C-alpha cells in the first residue's frame, strides 16, 4: 500500500510487521507526515488483513492519517448539506460536529460530495433514516459516502504537501480538463475521473466504454459490468470502470434517461456498483450517482 498509489502524490508509506497484545504479527503502514498534529513526524496506522478491510475503508483511514477531517465537517458544510441530528446515534453525534474555519484549511476547493472522506446519507443512523441530505440539489444523495478517492481528494493532498511544486508550471499547463502534472512523473498528468491519456484529453483506456454521438432522438445503451463470484473483502477489490463520452454539437443540451438497472448491488453510497453522470462546467467534480 502507498499514499502515492491512493492519492497520486509524492508521499510514501512504509510497510512493517508489528505484534499485537496477543503476540500475533499483523501488517501495518505509516506515513511520512500528518496534517493535523504531527507534521514532519511519522504516524502509524494498522490494518488487519484477516478482518475484512475493504479498499475504500483503507483509503478513508489513510486519508485521516494524511490529515483529512470528514468532508461533512467543513466550515461551509451548512451551505451544502442538511444534518438531521434526530436520526443520528447519540454516541456518534460528535462525528458530525462542524470544524472551525481557523483549524480546517479547505485550500479554497469546492465542497466535494464525492470525497472518500464524506459519510453516506445513512451513516450512523439509529433508525435507518437519512442523517444527511445534500442541498440545494438532493440528486447528490447517493454520491455522498463514495467508496472511491475523488480528484479533489488527490488535489487537496498534493496542495497541502506542496507536491505540485515538484513540477514546473509548463508541465501543469499541458494538462487538460483540470488535471495537474504528476509529481512522480512530470511528463504525465493526474486526471479527473472520466478523463485519461497523458494529458487528460482522452477517454480513459479501461478496456470498456466508448464514445457515443448524441442524436435528436433517444438511443439505447446497454452495458454489464462486474465480476463473477464477487467478494467485497477480496484483496483485489478495485472497481471496474467503463467510461462513456457523449458528444453533441456546441450549445446543445444532452439528456440521459436511466431506463433500468440491476438492484442486486445496491448499497448506500453506491459502494458496490453504480452509474455516475458528470454534470456542469467543473470537469473535476463528482457527478450524480
PDB file of C-alpha atoms in Angstrom:
ATOM      1  CA  UNK A   1       0.000   0.000   0.000  1.00  0.00           C
ATOM      2  CA  UNK A   2       1.301   3.505  -0.674  1.00  0.00           C
ATOM      3  CA  UNK A   3      -0.039   7.022  -0.414  1.00  0.00           C
ATOM      4  CA  UNK A   4       1.233   7.602  -3.946  1.00  0.00           C
ATOM      5  CA  UNK A   5      -0.937   4.808  -5.318  1.00  0.00           C
ATOM      6  CA  UNK A   6      -4.032   6.052  -3.489  1.00  0.00           C
ATOM      7  CA  UNK A   7      -3.643   9.822  -3.719  1.00  0.00           C
ATOM      8  CA  UNK A   8      -1.395  10.454  -6.733  1.00  0.00           C
ATOM      9  CA  UNK A   9       1.134  12.284  -4.567  1.00  0.00           C
ATOM     10  CA  UNK A  10       4.850  12.087  -3.804  1.00  0.00           C
ATOM     11  CA  UNK A  11       4.122  10.760  -0.298  1.00  0.00           C
ATOM     12  CA  UNK A  12       5.228   7.253   0.630  1.00  0.00           C
ATOM     13  CA  UNK A  13       4.251   4.681   3.228  1.00  0.00           C
ATOM     14  CA  UNK A  14       6.440   2.098   4.913  1.00  0.00           C
ATOM     15  CA  UNK A  15       5.084  -1.390   5.446  1.00  0.00           C
ATOM     16  CA  UNK A  16       6.135  -3.187   8.610  1.00  0.00           C
ATOM     17  CA  UNK A  17       5.091  -6.101  10.792  1.00  0.00           C
ATOM     18  CA  UNK A  18       4.070  -5.396  14.366  1.00  0.00           C
ATOM     19  CA  UNK A  19       2.957  -7.685  17.175  1.00  0.00           C
ATOM     20  CA  UNK A  20      -0.359  -7.119  18.872  1.00  0.00           C
ATOM     21  CA  UNK A  21      -1.030  -7.801  22.550  1.00  0.00           C
ATOM     22  CA  UNK A  22      -1.631 -11.471  21.831  1.00  0.00           C
ATOM     23  CA  UNK A  23       1.749 -11.737  20.149  1.00  0.00           C
ATOM     24  CA  UNK A  24       0.234 -12.241  16.686  1.00  0.00           C
ATOM     25  CA  UNK A  25       2.014 -10.426  13.879  1.00  0.00           C
ATOM     26  CA  UNK A  26      -0.035  -8.035  11.786  1.00  0.00           C
ATOM     27  CA  UNK A  27       0.931  -5.822   8.840  1.00  0.00           C
ATOM     28  CA  UNK A  28       0.870  -2.080   9.360  1.00  0.00           C
ATOM     29  CA  UNK A  29       1.729   1.049   7.428  1.00  0.00           C
ATOM     30  CA  UNK A  30       2.881   4.509   8.361  1.00  0.00           C
ATOM     31  CA  UNK A  31       3.045   7.789   6.534  1.00  0.00           C
ATOM     32  CA  UNK A  32       5.723  10.427   6.474  1.00  0.00           C
ATOM     33  CA  UNK A  33       3.538  13.304   7.606  1.00  0.00           C
ATOM     34  CA  UNK A  34       0.294  14.160   9.315  1.00  0.00           C
ATOM     35  CA  UNK A  35      -1.547  17.385   8.581  1.00  0.00           C
ATOM     36  CA  UNK A  36      -3.472  17.717  11.790  1.00  0.00           C
ATOM     37  CA  UNK A  37      -0.889  17.347  14.534  1.00  0.00           C
ATOM     38  CA  UNK A  38       2.391  15.575  13.806  1.00  0.00           C
ATOM     39  CA  UNK A  39       3.592  17.255  10.669  1.00  0.00           C
ATOM     40  CA  UNK A  40       7.144  16.170   9.918  1.00  0.00           C
ATOM     41  CA  UNK A  41       6.880  13.069  12.107  1.00  0.00           C
ATOM     42  CA  UNK A  42       5.927   9.504  11.329  1.00  0.00           C
ATOM     43  CA  UNK A  43       2.390   8.404  12.116  1.00  0.00           C
ATOM     44  CA  UNK A  44       1.447   4.735  12.359  1.00  0.00           C
ATOM     45  CA  UNK A  45      -1.768   3.107  11.212  1.00  0.00           C
ATOM     46  CA  UNK A  46      -2.549  -0.586  11.063  1.00  0.00           C
ATOM     47  CA  UNK A  47      -4.909  -2.772   9.092  1.00  0.00           C
ATOM     48  CA  UNK A  48      -5.759  -6.357   9.872  1.00  0.00           C
ATOM     49  CA  UNK A  49      -5.855  -8.232   6.581  1.00  0.00           C
ATOM     50  CA  UNK A  50      -7.794 -11.100   8.144  1.00  0.00           C
ATOM     51  CA  UNK A  51     -10.671  -8.920   9.387  1.00  0.00           C
ATOM     52  CA  UNK A  52     -12.097  -7.950   6.018  1.00  0.00           C
ATOM     53  CA  UNK A  53     -10.754  -4.427   5.478  1.00  0.00           C
ATOM     54  CA  UNK A  54     -12.001  -3.114   2.142  1.00  0.00           C
ATOM     55  CA  UNK A  55     -10.090  -0.855  -0.208  1.00  0.00           C
ATOM     56  CA  UNK A  56     -12.418   2.088   0.436  1.00  0.00           C
ATOM     57  CA  UNK A  57     -12.155   1.678   4.222  1.00  0.00           C
ATOM     58  CA  UNK A  58      -8.364   1.568   3.943  1.00  0.00           C
ATOM     59  CA  UNK A  59      -8.312   4.675   1.739  1.00  0.00           C
ATOM     60  CA  UNK A  60     -10.591   6.536   4.175  1.00  0.00           C
ATOM     61  CA  UNK A  61      -8.367   5.737   7.169  1.00  0.00           C
ATOM     62  CA  UNK A  62      -5.248   6.609   5.203  1.00  0.00           C
ATOM     63  CA  UNK A  63      -6.923   9.932   4.449  1.00  0.00           C
ATOM     64  CA  UNK A  64      -7.242  10.596   8.184  1.00  0.00           C
ATOM     65  CA  UNK A  65      -3.569   9.735   8.652  1.00  0.00           C
ATOM     66  CA  UNK A  66      -2.666  12.215   5.928  1.00  0.00           C
ATOM     67  CA  UNK A  67      -4.618  14.830   7.867  1.00  0.00           C
ATOM     68  CA  UNK A  68      -8.086  14.809   6.345  1.00  0.00           C
ATOM     69  CA  UNK A  69     -11.073  15.616   8.503  1.00  0.00           C
ATOM     70  CA  UNK A  70     -14.500  14.486   7.354  1.00  0.00           C
ATOM     71  CA  UNK A  71     -15.850  16.488   4.432  1.00  0.00           C
ATOM     72  CA  UNK A  72     -19.209  16.888   6.169  1.00  0.00           C
ATOM     73  CA  UNK A  73     -17.323  18.712   8.956  1.00  0.00           C
ATOM     74  CA  UNK A  74     -16.132  21.515   6.680  1.00  0.00           C
ATOM     75  CA  UNK A  75     -16.830  25.045   7.980  1.00  0.00           C
ATOM     76  CA  UNK A  76     -19.058  25.690   4.942  1.00  0.00           C
ATOM     77  CA  UNK A  77     -20.943  22.391   5.151  1.00  0.00           C
ATOM     78  CA  UNK A  78     -24.291  24.004   6.057  1.00  0.00           C
ATOM     79  CA  UNK A  79     -24.401  25.518   2.565  1.00  0.00           C
ATOM     80  CA  UNK A  80     -24.177  22.053   1.026  1.00  0.00           C
ATOM     81  CA  UNK A  81     -25.822  19.526   3.353  1.00  0.00           C
ATOM     82  CA  UNK A  82     -28.538  19.424   5.982  1.00  0.00           C
ATOM     83  CA  UNK A  83     -27.709  17.414   9.110  1.00  0.00           C
ATOM     84  CA  UNK A  84     -30.729  15.609  10.606  1.00  0.00           C
ATOM     85  CA  UNK A  85     -29.494  15.085  14.162  1.00  0.00           C
ATOM     86  CA  UNK A  86     -32.610  13.326  15.452  1.00  0.00           C
ATOM     87  CA  UNK A  87     -31.707  10.326  13.277  1.00  0.00           C
ATOM     88  CA  UNK A  88     -28.072  10.054  14.440  1.00  0.00           C
ATOM     89  CA  UNK A  89     -26.908   7.656  17.129  1.00  0.00           C
ATOM     90  CA  UNK A  90     -26.139   9.615  20.296  1.00  0.00           C
ATOM     91  CA  UNK A  91     -22.655   8.142  20.652  1.00  0.00           C
ATOM     92  CA  UNK A  92     -21.747   9.218  17.108  1.00  0.00           C
ATOM     93  CA  UNK A  93     -23.071  12.781  17.166  1.00  0.00           C
ATOM     94  CA  UNK A  94     -19.518  14.194  17.562  1.00  0.00           C
ATOM     95  CA  UNK A  95     -18.690  12.761  14.122  1.00  0.00           C
ATOM     96  CA  UNK A  96     -20.988  15.432  12.686  1.00  0.00           C
ATOM     97  CA  UNK A  97     -19.565  18.454  14.504  1.00  0.00           C
ATOM     98  CA  UNK A  98     -18.587  21.334  12.258  1.00  0.00           C
ATOM     99  CA  UNK A  99     -14.926  22.372  12.145  1.00  0.00           C
ATOM    100  CA  UNK A 100     -13.781  25.906  12.795  1.00  0.00           C
ATOM    101  CA  UNK A 101     -12.505  27.848   9.798  1.00  0.00           C
ATOM    102  CA  UNK A 102      -9.353  28.594  11.808  1.00  0.00           C
ATOM    103  CA  UNK A 103      -8.467  24.928  12.199  1.00  0.00           C
ATOM    104  CA  UNK A 104      -9.512  23.415   8.869  1.00  0.00           C
ATOM    105  CA  UNK A 105      -7.917  24.530   5.610  1.00  0.00           C
ATOM    106  CA  UNK A 106     -10.043  23.784   2.552  1.00  0.00           C
ATOM    107  CA  UNK A 107      -7.499  25.334   0.146  1.00  0.00           C
ATOM    108  CA  UNK A 108     -10.452  27.101  -1.476  1.00  0.00           C
ATOM    109  CA  UNK A 109     -11.513  23.841  -3.100  1.00  0.00           C
ATOM    110  CA  UNK A 110     -15.260  23.378  -3.631  1.00  0.00           C
ATOM    111  CA  UNK A 111     -17.382  21.152  -1.411  1.00  0.00           C
ATOM    112  CA  UNK A 112     -16.874  17.621  -2.672  1.00  0.00           C
ATOM    113  CA  UNK A 113     -19.878  15.292  -2.426  1.00  0.00           C
ATOM    114  CA  UNK A 114     -17.754  12.513  -3.936  1.00  0.00           C
ATOM    115  CA  UNK A 115     -14.927  12.672  -1.390  1.00  0.00           C
ATOM    116  CA  UNK A 116     -13.741   9.426   0.198  1.00  0.00           C
ATOM    117  CA  UNK A 117     -13.943  11.366   3.485  1.00  0.00           C
ATOM    118  CA  UNK A 118     -17.699  12.064   3.236  1.00  0.00           C
ATOM    119  CA  UNK A 119     -20.094   9.823   5.157  1.00  0.00           C
ATOM    120  CA  UNK A 120     -23.065   8.364   3.314  1.00  0.00           C
ATOM    121  CA  UNK A 121     -26.640   9.552   3.735  1.00  0.00           C
ATOM    122  CA  UNK A 122     -27.447   6.944   6.388  1.00  0.00           C
ATOM    123  CA  UNK A 123     -24.088   6.641   8.140  1.00  0.00           C
ATOM    124  CA  UNK A 124     -24.504   6.467  11.935  1.00  0.00           C
ATOM    125  CA  UNK A 125     -28.298   6.341  11.595  1.00  0.00           C
ATOM    126  CA  UNK A 126     -30.106   4.896  14.598  1.00  0.00           C
ATOM    127  CA  UNK A 127     -33.321   4.206  12.711  1.00  0.00           C
ATOM    128  CA  UNK A 128     -32.194   3.573   9.120  1.00  0.00           C
ATOM    129  CA  UNK A 129     -33.384   7.046   8.165  1.00  0.00           C
ATOM    130  CA  UNK A 130     -31.290   9.653   6.357  1.00  0.00           C
ATOM    131  CA  UNK A 131     -28.916  11.667   8.556  1.00  0.00           C
ATOM    132  CA  UNK A 132     -27.558  13.953   5.818  1.00  0.00           C
ATOM    133  CA  UNK A 133     -29.244  15.418   2.769  1.00  0.00           C
ATOM    134  CA  UNK A 134     -27.405  17.402   0.071  1.00  0.00           C
ATOM    135  CA  UNK A 135     -28.705  20.912  -0.523  1.00  0.00           C
ATOM    136  CA  UNK A 136     -29.930  22.566  -2.619  1.00  0.00           C
ATOM    137  CA  UNK A 137     -29.606  19.608  -5.030  1.00  0.00           C
ATOM    138  CA  UNK A 138     -30.518  16.302  -3.399  1.00  0.00           C
ATOM    139  CA  UNK A 139     -29.641  14.395  -6.560  1.00  0.00           C
ATOM    140  CA  UNK A 140     -26.223  14.038  -4.915  1.00  0.00           C
ATOM    141  CA  UNK A 141     -27.821  11.828  -2.239  1.00  0.00           C
ATOM    142  CA  UNK A 142     -26.088   8.654  -3.459  1.00  0.00           C
ATOM    143  CA  UNK A 143     -22.881  10.463  -4.382  1.00  0.00           C
ATOM    144  CA  UNK A 144     -22.041  11.031  -0.723  1.00  0.00           C
ATOM    145  CA  UNK A 145     -20.448   8.062   1.003  1.00  0.00           C
ATOM    146  CA  UNK A 146     -18.326   7.290  -2.054  1.00  0.00           C
ATOM    147  CA  UNK A 147     -16.011   4.257  -1.914  1.00  0.00           C
ATOM    148  CA  UNK A 148     -13.541   5.945  -4.268  1.00  0.00           C
ATOM    149  CA  UNK A 149     -10.938   8.651  -3.800  1.00  0.00           C
ATOM    150  CA  UNK A 150     -12.105  11.716  -5.699  1.00  0.00           C
ATOM    151  CA  UNK A 151      -9.978  14.009  -7.809  1.00  0.00           C
ATOM    152  CA  UNK A 152     -10.398  16.805  -5.260  1.00  0.00           C
ATOM    153  CA  UNK A 153      -9.110  14.441  -2.538  1.00  0.00           C
ATOM    154  CA  UNK A 154      -5.948  13.948  -4.589  1.00  0.00           C
ATOM    155  CA  UNK A 155      -5.625  17.650  -5.294  1.00  0.00           C
ATOM    156  CA  UNK A 156      -6.014  18.584  -1.607  1.00  0.00           C
ATOM    157  CA  UNK A 157      -3.217  16.219  -0.539  1.00  0.00           C
ATOM    158  CA  UNK A 158      -0.916  17.490  -3.270  1.00  0.00           C
ATOM    159  CA  UNK A 159      -1.615  21.111  -2.357  1.00  0.00           C
ATOM    160  CA  UNK A 160      -1.022  20.603   1.352  1.00  0.00           C
ATOM    161  CA  UNK A 161       2.220  18.692   0.989  1.00  0.00           C
ATOM    162  CA  UNK A 162       3.378  21.017  -1.809  1.00  0.00           C
ATOM    163  CA  UNK A 163       3.785  18.106  -4.208  1.00  0.00           C
ATOM    164  CA  UNK A 164       2.700  20.277  -7.147  1.00  0.00           C
ATOM    165  CA  UNK A 165       5.864  22.340  -6.710  1.00  0.00           C
ATOM    166  CA  UNK A 166       7.942  19.394  -7.916  1.00  0.00           C
ATOM    167  CA  UNK A 167       6.858  20.096 -11.488  1.00  0.00           C
ATOM    168  CA  UNK A 168       7.489  23.281 -13.452  1.00  0.00           C
ATOM    169  CA  UNK A 169       4.377  25.291 -14.329  1.00  0.00           C
ATOM    170  CA  UNK A 170       4.829  24.414 -18.007  1.00  0.00           C
ATOM    171  CA  UNK A 171       4.038  20.788 -17.171  1.00  0.00           C
ATOM    172  CA  UNK A 172       0.846  21.712 -15.325  1.00  0.00           C
ATOM    173  CA  UNK A 173      -0.295  23.804 -18.301  1.00  0.00           C
ATOM    174  CA  UNK A 174      -0.129  20.731 -20.533  1.00  0.00           C
ATOM    175  CA  UNK A 175      -2.881  19.041 -18.527  1.00  0.00           C
ATOM    176  CA  UNK A 176      -6.411  19.453 -19.859  1.00  0.00           C
ATOM    177  CA  UNK A 177      -9.783  19.320 -18.093  1.00  0.00           C
ATOM    178  CA  UNK A 178      -8.433  20.462 -14.737  1.00  0.00           C
ATOM    179  CA  UNK A 179      -5.696  17.846 -14.363  1.00  0.00           C
ATOM    180  CA  UNK A 180      -2.276  18.508 -12.834  1.00  0.00           C
ATOM    181  CA  UNK A 181       1.240  17.235 -13.503  1.00  0.00           C
ATOM    182  CA  UNK A 182       2.060  14.014 -11.675  1.00  0.00           C
ATOM    183  CA  UNK A 183       4.764  14.832  -9.078  1.00  0.00           C
ATOM    184  CA  UNK A 184       6.241  11.362  -9.662  1.00  0.00           C
ATOM    185  CA  UNK A 185       6.489  11.899 -13.423  1.00  0.00           C
ATOM    186  CA  UNK A 186       6.001  15.493 -14.542  1.00  0.00           C
ATOM    187  CA  UNK A 187       5.576  14.402 -18.163  1.00  0.00           C
ATOM    188  CA  UNK A 188       2.218  12.824 -17.298  1.00  0.00           C
ATOM    189  CA  UNK A 189      -0.930  14.248 -15.708  1.00  0.00           C
ATOM    190  CA  UNK A 190      -3.176  13.189 -12.841  1.00  0.00           C
ATOM    191  CA  UNK A 191      -6.646  13.376 -14.367  1.00  0.00           C
ATOM    192  CA  UNK A 192     -10.189  13.899 -13.067  1.00  0.00           C
ATOM    193  CA  UNK A 193     -12.459  10.877 -13.334  1.00  0.00           C
ATOM    194  CA  UNK A 194     -13.735  10.340 -16.849  1.00  0.00           C
ATOM    195  CA  UNK A 195     -10.560  11.661 -18.463  1.00  0.00           C
ATOM    196  CA  UNK A 196      -7.336   9.889 -19.345  1.00  0.00           C
ATOM    197  CA  UNK A 197      -4.327   9.805 -21.599  1.00  0.00           C
ATOM    198  CA  UNK A 198      -1.024  11.529 -20.969  1.00  0.00           C
ATOM    199  CA  UNK A 199      -2.638  14.984 -20.833  1.00  0.00           C
ATOM    200  CA  UNK A 200      -6.226  14.218 -19.705  1.00  0.00           C
ATOM    201  CA  UNK A 201      -7.609  14.887 -23.166  1.00  0.00           C
ATOM    202  CA  UNK A 202      -8.629  11.325 -23.989  1.00  0.00           C
ATOM    203  CA  UNK A 203     -11.263   8.877 -22.845  1.00  0.00           C
ATOM    204  CA  UNK A 204      -9.659   6.564 -20.252  1.00  0.00           C
ATOM    205  CA  UNK A 205      -8.445   3.290 -21.736  1.00  0.00           C
ATOM    206  CA  UNK A 206     -10.026   0.922 -19.223  1.00  0.00           C
ATOM    207  CA  UNK A 207     -10.927  -1.796 -21.689  1.00  0.00           C
ATOM    208  CA  UNK A 208     -14.612  -0.894 -21.865  1.00  0.00           C
ATOM    209  CA  UNK A 209     -16.818   2.056 -22.721  1.00  0.00           C
ATOM    210  CA  UNK A 210     -16.850   4.109 -25.900  1.00  0.00           C
ATOM    211  CA  UNK A 211     -17.619   7.498 -27.422  1.00  0.00           C
ATOM    212  CA  UNK A 212     -21.306   7.950 -28.259  1.00  0.00           C
ATOM    213  CA  UNK A 213     -22.631  10.692 -30.549  1.00  0.00           C
ATOM    214  CA  UNK A 214     -25.914  12.170 -29.365  1.00  0.00           C
ATOM    215  CA  UNK A 215     -28.849  12.366 -31.765  1.00  0.00           C
ATOM    216  CA  UNK A 216     -32.058  14.358 -31.687  1.00  0.00           C
ATOM    217  CA  UNK A 217     -33.797  11.135 -30.608  1.00  0.00           C
ATOM    218  CA  UNK A 218     -33.028   8.746 -27.750  1.00  0.00           C
ATOM    219  CA  UNK A 219     -30.587   5.909 -28.367  1.00  0.00           C
ATOM    220  CA  UNK A 220     -30.441   2.808 -26.178  1.00  0.00           C
ATOM    221  CA  UNK A 221     -27.215   1.780 -24.488  1.00  0.00           C
ATOM    222  CA  UNK A 222     -26.997  -1.492 -22.569  1.00  0.00           C
ATOM    223  CA  UNK A 223     -23.924  -2.372 -20.527  1.00  0.00           C
ATOM    224  CA  UNK A 224     -22.985  -5.012 -17.980  1.00  0.00           C
ATOM    225  CA  UNK A 225     -20.024  -4.565 -15.671  1.00  0.00           C
ATOM    226  CA  UNK A 226     -18.788  -6.718 -12.816  1.00  0.00           C
ATOM    227  CA  UNK A 227     -17.008  -9.845 -11.641  1.00  0.00           C
ATOM    228  CA  UNK A 228     -18.292 -13.357 -11.124  1.00  0.00           C
ATOM    229  CA  UNK A 229     -18.317 -14.548  -7.511  1.00  0.00           C
ATOM    230  CA  UNK A 230     -17.726 -11.008  -6.271  1.00  0.00           C
ATOM    231  CA  UNK A 231     -16.335 -10.793  -2.737  1.00  0.00           C
ATOM    232  CA  UNK A 232     -16.349  -7.289  -1.185  1.00  0.00           C
ATOM    233  CA  UNK A 233     -13.468  -8.272   1.100  1.00  0.00           C
ATOM    234  CA  UNK A 234     -11.233  -9.582  -1.664  1.00  0.00           C
ATOM    235  CA  UNK A 235      -7.759  -8.050  -1.655  1.00  0.00           C
ATOM    236  CA  UNK A 236      -8.272  -7.206  -5.356  1.00  0.00           C
ATOM    237  CA  UNK A 237     -11.354  -5.140  -4.533  1.00  0.00           C
ATOM    238  CA  UNK A 238     -10.792  -2.491  -7.203  1.00  0.00           C
ATOM    239  CA  UNK A 239     -13.623  -1.093  -9.285  1.00  0.00           C
ATOM    240  CA  UNK A 240     -14.067  -1.948 -12.930  1.00  0.00           C
ATOM    241  CA  UNK A 241     -14.687   1.381 -14.646  1.00  0.00           C
ATOM    242  CA  UNK A 242     -16.344   1.784 -18.048  1.00  0.00           C
ATOM    243  CA  UNK A 243     -16.210   5.340 -19.367  1.00  0.00           C
ATOM    244  CA  UNK A 244     -18.652   6.630 -21.964  1.00  0.00           C
ATOM    245  CA  UNK A 245     -18.243  10.025 -23.583  1.00  0.00           C
ATOM    246  CA  UNK A 246     -21.398  11.559 -25.052  1.00  0.00           C
ATOM    247  CA  UNK A 247     -20.584  14.051 -27.790  1.00  0.00           C
ATOM    248  CA  UNK A 248     -23.010  16.711 -29.036  1.00  0.00           C
ATOM    249  CA  UNK A 249     -22.697  19.975 -31.011  1.00  0.00           C
ATOM    250  CA  UNK A 250     -21.604  23.055 -29.067  1.00  0.00           C
ATOM    251  CA  UNK A 251     -24.551  24.700 -27.340  1.00  0.00           C
ATOM    252  CA  UNK A 252     -26.580  21.505 -27.180  1.00  0.00           C
ATOM    253  CA  UNK A 253     -28.139  20.031 -24.052  1.00  0.00           C
ATOM    254  CA  UNK A 254     -27.542  16.327 -23.502  1.00  0.00           C
ATOM    255  CA  UNK A 255     -30.395  14.381 -21.925  1.00  0.00           C
ATOM    256  CA  UNK A 256     -29.899  10.980 -20.287  1.00  0.00           C
ATOM    257  CA  UNK A 257     -32.600   8.619 -19.027  1.00  0.00           C
ATOM    258  CA  UNK A 258     -31.896   5.538 -16.919  1.00  0.00           C
ATOM    259  CA  UNK A 259     -34.443   3.019 -18.169  1.00  0.00           C
ATOM    260  CA  UNK A 260     -33.482   0.281 -15.746  1.00  0.00           C
ATOM    261  CA  UNK A 261     -30.644  -1.249 -13.789  1.00  0.00           C
ATOM    262  CA  UNK A 262     -29.950  -4.215 -11.567  1.00  0.00           C
ATOM    263  CA  UNK A 263     -30.609  -3.546  -7.894  1.00  0.00           C
ATOM    264  CA  UNK A 264     -28.637  -6.579  -6.727  1.00  0.00           C
ATOM    265  CA  UNK A 265     -25.614  -4.420  -5.971  1.00  0.00           C
ATOM    266  CA  UNK A 266     -27.496  -1.547  -4.326  1.00  0.00           C
ATOM    267  CA  UNK A 267     -25.837  -0.058  -1.268  1.00  0.00           C
ATOM    268  CA  UNK A 268     -25.873   3.303   0.473  1.00  0.00           C
ATOM    269  CA  UNK A 269     -23.334   5.496  -1.316  1.00  0.00           C
ATOM    270  CA  UNK A 270     -23.077   3.132  -4.318  1.00  0.00           C
ATOM    271  CA  UNK A 271     -20.279   1.211  -2.605  1.00  0.00           C
ATOM    272  CA  UNK A 272     -20.773  -1.936  -4.678  1.00  0.00           C
ATOM    273  CA  UNK A 273     -21.839  -0.613  -8.073  1.00  0.00           C
ATOM    274  CA  UNK A 274     -23.390   2.387  -9.745  1.00  0.00           C
ATOM    275  CA  UNK A 275     -23.602   4.849 -12.617  1.00  0.00           C
ATOM    276  CA  UNK A 276     -22.155   8.348 -12.422  1.00  0.00           C
ATOM    277  CA  UNK A 277     -23.226  11.164 -14.726  1.00  0.00           C
ATOM    278  CA  UNK A 278     -20.860  14.128 -14.856  1.00  0.00           C
ATOM    279  CA  UNK A 279     -22.683  17.455 -14.949  1.00  0.00           C
ATOM    280  CA  UNK A 280     -21.927  21.165 -15.027  1.00  0.00           C
ATOM    281  CA  UNK A 281     -18.808  23.017 -16.108  1.00  0.00           C
ATOM    282  CA  UNK A 282     -16.461  21.764 -13.391  1.00  0.00           C
ATOM    283  CA  UNK A 283     -14.770  18.780 -15.025  1.00  0.00           C
ATOM    284  CA  UNK A 284     -13.052  17.923 -11.727  1.00  0.00           C
ATOM    285  CA  UNK A 285     -16.135  17.406  -9.551  1.00  0.00           C
ATOM    286  CA  UNK A 286     -18.007  14.155  -8.943  1.00  0.00           C
ATOM    287  CA  UNK A 287     -21.382  13.907 -10.656  1.00  0.00           C
ATOM    288  CA  UNK A 288     -24.734  12.374  -9.768  1.00  0.00           C
ATOM    289  CA  UNK A 289     -24.731   8.658  -8.870  1.00  0.00           C
TER     290      UNK A 289
END
